[in-house]
């Protein structure tokens, strides 16, 4: 049996373990949260190094990009975390996120009656989700990128990828050197609610991005909205339903009711391949996903 372990700076209340069969391989997929503890995360990696087939880095990214084809910057603290890993390959989701998320938008348009054209879309944080942003833009959405709002607490919406790329080139070299806690909500901060910028949700028809960020900032009333995300639990789905959201679309597959993050999904595909991360390109991951029967989760909630 192949084993995949995702270790996250996020809350341990979201921990999960499932066993699935993909491409004839039985795989145990586990996610462990460390409630914001960097040291605990490093301890888990050290404990299981060489004992699992692939690690996933969660609650942070290893890299940030200044644009769809822009320069790659390494997040300093993330690199320090994975420096303790000597044997098991580790991935953070960036190897598959761009091509997978952009492809999901295309899949929804071709295989459902959901229309994106003309709708207002809010992508909360775009610098690690350019594929999702490009897909929605090409589908005819009126875009709002919330990076300054939800990353830097600056209430300035951005409406073009060109403008976002300019901001990214200026800020990412600085952000990559900050502690992770200033870049992403970690631990119990992920579970807290902040209604300060709920007006940006109210104005949008489509809410897209990491679910933990969506959960933190979304208003009580999400009536009629399309939510495009991942990393959702059964409780999260029920919460969205109670708030009135119309559709839930996840960009990673559902395993026993749980949609894991792209980091865990990439690690799963890596384990199946039996190869090293540097031996696989995004297109290779996509081919593996297709062979395993990947389809995005599309669920009508209301």
CSV table of C-alpha atoms in Angstrom, one decimal:
chain,number,residue,atom,x,y,z
A,1,UNK,CA,0.0,0.0,0.0
A,2,UNK,CA,1.2,3.5,-0.9
A,3,UNK,CA,1.1,6.1,1.9
A,4,UNK,CA,0.7,9.9,1.5
A,5,UNK,CA,1.0,12.2,4.4
A,6,UNK,CA,0.0,15.9,4.3
A,7,UNK,CA,1.3,18.0,7.1
A,8,UNK,CA,-0.3,21.4,7.5
A,9,UNK,CA,0.1,24.5,9.6
A,10,UNK,CA,-3.7,24.5,9.8
A,11,UNK,CA,-6.1,23.4,12.4
A,12,UNK,CA,-6.0,19.8,13.7
A,13,UNK,CA,-9.8,19.8,13.7
A,14,UNK,CA,-9.6,19.2,9.9
A,15,UNK,CA,-7.5,16.1,10.2
A,16,UNK,CA,-8.6,13.2,8.0
A,17,UNK,CA,-7.5,9.7,6.8
A,18,UNK,CA,-8.9,7.8,3.9
A,19,UNK,CA,-8.0,4.7,1.9
A,20,UNK,CA,-8.7,4.8,-1.8
A,21,UNK,CA,-7.8,2.8,-4.9
A,22,UNK,CA,-6.4,4.7,-7.9
A,23,UNK,CA,-4.9,3.1,-11.0
A,24,UNK,CA,-4.9,-0.3,-9.3
A,25,UNK,CA,-2.9,1.0,-6.3
A,26,UNK,CA,-4.3,1.1,-2.8
A,27,UNK,CA,-3.4,4.4,-1.2
A,28,UNK,CA,-3.7,5.7,2.4
A,29,UNK,CA,-4.0,9.5,2.4
A,30,UNK,CA,-3.7,11.3,5.6
A,31,UNK,CA,-3.8,15.0,6.6
A,32,UNK,CA,-2.4,16.2,9.9
A,33,UNK,CA,-2.7,19.8,11.1
A,34,UNK,CA,-0.3,21.3,13.6
A,35,UNK,CA,-2.4,24.3,14.8
A,36,UNK,CA,0.1,26.8,13.6
A,37,UNK,CA,3.2,25.1,15.1
A,38,UNK,CA,6.2,25.2,12.7
A,39,UNK,CA,8.3,23.1,15.1
A,40,UNK,CA,5.6,20.4,15.4
A,41,UNK,CA,5.3,20.3,11.6
A,42,UNK,CA,9.1,19.7,11.3
A,43,UNK,CA,8.9,17.0,14.0
A,44,UNK,CA,6.2,15.1,12.0
A,45,UNK,CA,8.2,15.3,8.8
A,46,UNK,CA,11.3,14.0,10.6
A,47,UNK,CA,9.3,11.2,12.3
A,48,UNK,CA,7.8,9.9,9.0
A,49,UNK,CA,10.7,10.6,6.6
A,50,UNK,CA,11.4,7.5,4.6
A,51,UNK,CA,8.3,5.8,6.0
A,52,UNK,CA,5.8,7.2,3.6
A,53,UNK,CA,5.8,7.5,-0.2
A,54,UNK,CA,5.2,11.2,-0.5
A,55,UNK,CA,4.8,14.2,1.8
A,56,UNK,CA,2.5,17.2,1.1
A,57,UNK,CA,3.3,20.7,2.5
A,58,UNK,CA,0.1,22.3,3.7
A,59,UNK,CA,-1.1,25.6,5.2
A,60,UNK,CA,1.6,27.4,3.2
A,61,UNK,CA,3.2,27.3,-0.2
A,62,UNK,CA,6.9,26.7,-1.0
A,63,UNK,CA,6.7,29.1,-3.9
A,64,UNK,CA,5.0,32.3,-4.9
A,65,UNK,CA,4.8,33.6,-8.5
A,66,UNK,CA,4.7,37.1,-9.9
A,67,UNK,CA,2.4,36.1,-12.7
A,68,UNK,CA,1.2,33.2,-14.8
A,69,UNK,CA,4.6,33.0,-16.5
A,70,UNK,CA,6.4,35.2,-13.9
A,71,UNK,CA,9.4,34.7,-11.7
A,72,UNK,CA,9.2,32.1,-8.9
A,73,UNK,CA,10.1,33.1,-5.4
A,74,UNK,CA,10.8,30.7,-2.5
A,75,UNK,CA,9.0,31.4,0.8
A,76,UNK,CA,11.9,31.4,3.2
A,77,UNK,CA,10.2,29.8,6.2
A,78,UNK,CA,8.6,27.1,4.1
A,79,UNK,CA,12.0,26.1,2.7
A,80,UNK,CA,13.3,25.9,6.3
A,81,UNK,CA,10.4,23.6,7.3
A,82,UNK,CA,11.1,21.0,4.5
A,83,UNK,CA,14.9,21.2,5.0
A,84,UNK,CA,14.5,18.5,7.7
A,85,UNK,CA,13.2,16.0,5.0
A,86,UNK,CA,16.0,13.8,3.7
A,87,UNK,CA,14.4,10.8,2.0
A,88,UNK,CA,10.7,11.2,1.2
A,89,UNK,CA,9.7,13.5,-1.7
A,90,UNK,CA,7.6,16.6,-0.8
A,91,UNK,CA,5.3,18.7,-2.9
A,92,UNK,CA,3.2,21.8,-2.2
A,93,UNK,CA,0.6,21.6,-5.0
A,94,UNK,CA,2.2,24.1,-7.3
A,95,UNK,CA,3.2,21.4,-9.7
A,96,UNK,CA,-0.4,20.8,-10.6
A,97,UNK,CA,-2.5,23.7,-9.3
A,98,UNK,CA,-2.2,26.0,-12.4
A,99,UNK,CA,-3.1,23.5,-15.1
A,100,UNK,CA,-5.7,21.6,-12.9
A,101,UNK,CA,-7.6,24.7,-11.7
A,102,UNK,CA,-7.7,26.3,-15.2
A,103,UNK,CA,-8.9,23.0,-16.6
A,104,UNK,CA,-11.7,22.7,-14.1
A,105,UNK,CA,-13.3,26.0,-15.3
A,106,UNK,CA,-13.2,24.6,-18.9
A,107,UNK,CA,-14.7,21.3,-17.8
A,108,UNK,CA,-17.6,23.0,-16.0
A,109,UNK,CA,-18.4,25.1,-19.1
A,110,UNK,CA,-18.4,22.1,-21.4
A,111,UNK,CA,-20.1,19.5,-19.2
A,112,UNK,CA,-22.7,21.4,-17.2
A,113,UNK,CA,-25.3,24.1,-17.7
A,114,UNK,CA,-23.5,26.5,-15.3
A,115,UNK,CA,-22.6,29.7,-17.1
A,116,UNK,CA,-19.7,32.0,-16.1
A,117,UNK,CA,-20.0,34.6,-18.8
A,118,UNK,CA,-20.9,38.0,-17.5
A,119,UNK,CA,-20.8,37.0,-13.9
A,120,UNK,CA,-18.8,38.9,-11.3
A,121,UNK,CA,-16.0,36.7,-9.8
A,122,UNK,CA,-14.0,37.4,-6.7
A,123,UNK,CA,-10.7,35.5,-6.4
A,124,UNK,CA,-9.6,36.1,-2.8
A,125,UNK,CA,-5.8,35.5,-3.2
A,126,UNK,CA,-4.5,35.1,-6.8
A,127,UNK,CA,-0.7,34.9,-6.5
A,128,UNK,CA,-0.9,31.1,-5.9
A,129,UNK,CA,-4.0,30.6,-8.1
A,130,UNK,CA,-3.3,32.2,-11.5
A,131,UNK,CA,-4.8,29.2,-13.3
A,132,UNK,CA,-8.1,29.7,-11.6
A,133,UNK,CA,-8.0,33.4,-12.3
A,134,UNK,CA,-7.1,33.0,-16.0
A,135,UNK,CA,-9.8,30.4,-16.4
A,136,UNK,CA,-12.6,32.6,-15.1
A,137,UNK,CA,-11.3,35.6,-17.0
A,138,UNK,CA,-11.3,33.6,-20.3
A,139,UNK,CA,-14.8,32.4,-19.4
A,140,UNK,CA,-16.0,36.0,-19.6
A,141,UNK,CA,-16.2,36.9,-15.9
A,142,UNK,CA,-15.9,40.4,-14.6
A,143,UNK,CA,-12.9,39.9,-12.2
A,144,UNK,CA,-12.0,41.2,-8.8
A,145,UNK,CA,-8.6,40.0,-7.4
A,146,UNK,CA,-8.5,40.4,-3.6
A,147,UNK,CA,-4.8,40.0,-2.9
A,148,UNK,CA,-4.3,43.5,-1.4
A,149,UNK,CA,-7.5,43.2,0.6
A,150,UNK,CA,-7.1,39.7,2.1
A,151,UNK,CA,-3.3,39.4,2.2
A,152,UNK,CA,-2.3,42.9,3.2
A,153,UNK,CA,-5.5,44.4,4.7
A,154,UNK,CA,-5.5,47.1,2.1
A,155,UNK,CA,-9.1,47.6,0.8
A,156,UNK,CA,-8.1,48.1,-2.8
A,157,UNK,CA,-9.6,45.7,-5.3
A,158,UNK,CA,-7.7,44.8,-8.5
A,159,UNK,CA,-9.6,44.2,-11.7
A,160,UNK,CA,-6.9,43.1,-14.2
A,161,UNK,CA,-4.2,40.4,-14.3
A,162,UNK,CA,-1.8,43.0,-15.7
A,163,UNK,CA,-2.3,45.3,-12.6
A,164,UNK,CA,-2.0,42.3,-10.3
A,165,UNK,CA,1.3,41.2,-11.9
A,166,UNK,CA,2.7,44.7,-11.4
A,167,UNK,CA,1.7,44.6,-7.7
A,168,UNK,CA,3.1,41.1,-7.4
A,169,UNK,CA,6.5,42.0,-8.8
A,170,UNK,CA,6.8,44.7,-6.2
A,171,UNK,CA,5.5,42.9,-3.2
A,172,UNK,CA,6.3,39.2,-3.5
A,173,UNK,CA,10.1,39.6,-3.0
A,174,UNK,CA,9.3,41.1,0.3
A,175,UNK,CA,6.4,38.7,1.3
A,176,UNK,CA,8.6,35.7,0.6
A,177,UNK,CA,10.9,36.7,3.4
A,178,UNK,CA,8.1,37.2,6.0
A,179,UNK,CA,7.1,34.5,8.6
A,180,UNK,CA,4.3,32.4,7.2
A,181,UNK,CA,1.8,33.6,9.8
A,182,UNK,CA,1.8,37.0,8.1
A,183,UNK,CA,1.0,35.4,4.7
A,184,UNK,CA,-1.6,32.8,5.6
A,185,UNK,CA,-4.0,32.3,8.5
A,186,UNK,CA,-2.7,29.4,10.5
A,187,UNK,CA,-4.0,27.2,13.4
A,188,UNK,CA,-7.0,28.7,15.1
A,189,UNK,CA,-6.8,31.9,13.0
A,190,UNK,CA,-8.2,29.7,10.2
A,191,UNK,CA,-11.4,29.1,12.2
A,192,UNK,CA,-12.1,32.8,13.2
A,193,UNK,CA,-14.6,34.9,11.3
A,194,UNK,CA,-13.8,38.4,9.9
A,195,UNK,CA,-16.6,40.4,8.3
A,196,UNK,CA,-14.6,43.5,7.6
A,197,UNK,CA,-14.6,43.0,3.9
A,198,UNK,CA,-17.8,41.1,3.4
A,199,UNK,CA,-19.0,43.8,0.9
A,200,UNK,CA,-16.7,42.3,-1.7
A,201,UNK,CA,-18.5,39.0,-1.3
A,202,UNK,CA,-21.9,40.6,-1.5
A,203,UNK,CA,-21.1,42.1,-4.9
A,204,UNK,CA,-19.8,38.9,-6.4
A,205,UNK,CA,-21.7,36.0,-8.1
A,206,UNK,CA,-18.7,33.6,-7.9
A,207,UNK,CA,-16.4,33.3,-4.9
A,208,UNK,CA,-13.1,31.5,-5.7
A,209,UNK,CA,-10.0,30.5,-3.8
A,210,UNK,CA,-8.7,28.6,-0.8
A,211,UNK,CA,-11.6,27.5,1.4
A,212,UNK,CA,-10.0,28.5,4.6
A,213,UNK,CA,-9.8,32.1,3.4
A,214,UNK,CA,-13.3,32.0,2.1
A,215,UNK,CA,-14.6,30.6,5.4
A,216,UNK,CA,-12.9,33.3,7.3
A,217,UNK,CA,-14.2,36.2,5.4
A,218,UNK,CA,-17.6,35.2,3.9
A,219,UNK,CA,-20.8,36.8,5.2
A,220,UNK,CA,-23.7,34.8,6.7
A,221,UNK,CA,-25.7,35.2,3.5
A,222,UNK,CA,-24.2,33.5,0.5
A,223,UNK,CA,-27.5,33.1,-1.4
A,224,UNK,CA,-27.2,32.1,-5.0
A,225,UNK,CA,-23.4,32.2,-5.1
A,226,UNK,CA,-21.1,29.7,-6.9
A,227,UNK,CA,-18.2,28.7,-4.7
A,228,UNK,CA,-15.1,27.3,-6.4
A,229,UNK,CA,-12.5,26.0,-3.9
A,230,UNK,CA,-11.0,22.8,-2.4
A,231,UNK,CA,-10.0,21.4,1.0
A,232,UNK,CA,-13.6,21.1,2.2
A,233,UNK,CA,-15.0,18.8,4.8
A,234,UNK,CA,-18.6,17.5,5.1
A,235,UNK,CA,-19.2,20.2,7.8
A,236,UNK,CA,-18.0,22.9,5.4
A,237,UNK,CA,-20.4,21.7,2.7
A,238,UNK,CA,-23.3,21.8,5.2
A,239,UNK,CA,-22.3,25.3,6.3
A,240,UNK,CA,-22.3,26.6,2.7
A,241,UNK,CA,-25.7,25.0,2.2
A,242,UNK,CA,-27.1,26.7,5.3
A,243,UNK,CA,-25.7,30.1,4.1
A,244,UNK,CA,-27.6,29.7,0.8
A,245,UNK,CA,-24.8,29.0,-1.7
A,246,UNK,CA,-26.1,27.6,-4.9
A,247,UNK,CA,-23.2,25.5,-6.2
A,248,UNK,CA,-20.0,24.1,-4.8
A,249,UNK,CA,-17.2,23.2,-7.3
A,250,UNK,CA,-14.0,21.7,-5.9
A,251,UNK,CA,-10.9,21.6,-8.1
A,252,UNK,CA,-9.7,18.4,-6.4
A,253,UNK,CA,-11.6,15.1,-6.3
A,254,UNK,CA,-13.8,13.9,-3.5
A,255,UNK,CA,-12.5,11.0,-1.4
A,256,UNK,CA,-15.1,9.7,1.1
A,257,UNK,CA,-16.8,13.1,1.4
A,258,UNK,CA,-13.5,15.0,1.8
A,259,UNK,CA,-11.9,17.2,-0.9
A,260,UNK,CA,-8.2,17.5,0.0
A,261,UNK,CA,-6.0,20.4,-1.1
A,262,UNK,CA,-3.9,20.4,-4.3
A,263,UNK,CA,-0.8,19.7,-2.2
A,264,UNK,CA,-2.2,16.4,-1.1
A,265,UNK,CA,-3.6,15.5,-4.5
A,266,UNK,CA,-0.2,16.2,-6.1
A,267,UNK,CA,1.5,14.1,-3.5
A,268,UNK,CA,-1.0,11.3,-4.2
A,269,UNK,CA,-0.3,11.4,-8.0
A,270,UNK,CA,3.4,11.5,-7.3
A,271,UNK,CA,3.2,8.4,-5.1
A,272,UNK,CA,1.2,6.6,-7.8
A,273,UNK,CA,3.9,7.5,-10.4
A,274,UNK,CA,6.8,6.2,-8.4
A,275,UNK,CA,8.9,9.0,-9.7
A,276,UNK,CA,10.7,12.0,-8.2
A,277,UNK,CA,9.0,15.4,-8.3
A,278,UNK,CA,11.6,16.8,-10.7
A,279,UNK,CA,10.8,14.0,-13.2
A,280,UNK,CA,7.1,15.1,-13.5
A,281,UNK,CA,5.9,18.1,-15.4
A,282,UNK,CA,2.4,19.6,-14.9
A,283,UNK,CA,1.1,17.8,-18.1
A,284,UNK,CA,2.3,14.5,-16.6
A,285,UNK,CA,0.3,15.1,-13.5
A,286,UNK,CA,-2.7,16.0,-15.6
A,287,UNK,CA,-2.4,12.7,-17.6
A,288,UNK,CA,-2.2,10.7,-14.4
A,289,UNK,CA,-5.3,12.6,-13.0
A,290,UNK,CA,-7.2,11.8,-16.2
A,291,UNK,CA,-6.2,8.1,-16.1
A,292,UNK,CA,-7.3,7.8,-12.5
A,293,UNK,CA,-10.8,9.1,-13.6
A,294,UNK,CA,-10.5,12.6,-12.1
A,295,UNK,CA,-13.5,14.8,-12.3
A,296,UNK,CA,-14.1,18.0,-10.3
A,297,UNK,CA,-16.8,17.8,-7.7
A,298,UNK,CA,-19.8,19.8,-8.8
A,299,UNK,CA,-22.6,19.9,-6.2
A,300,UNK,CA,-25.9,21.8,-6.3
A,301,UNK,CA,-26.5,23.0,-2.7
A,302,UNK,CA,-29.7,25.0,-3.1
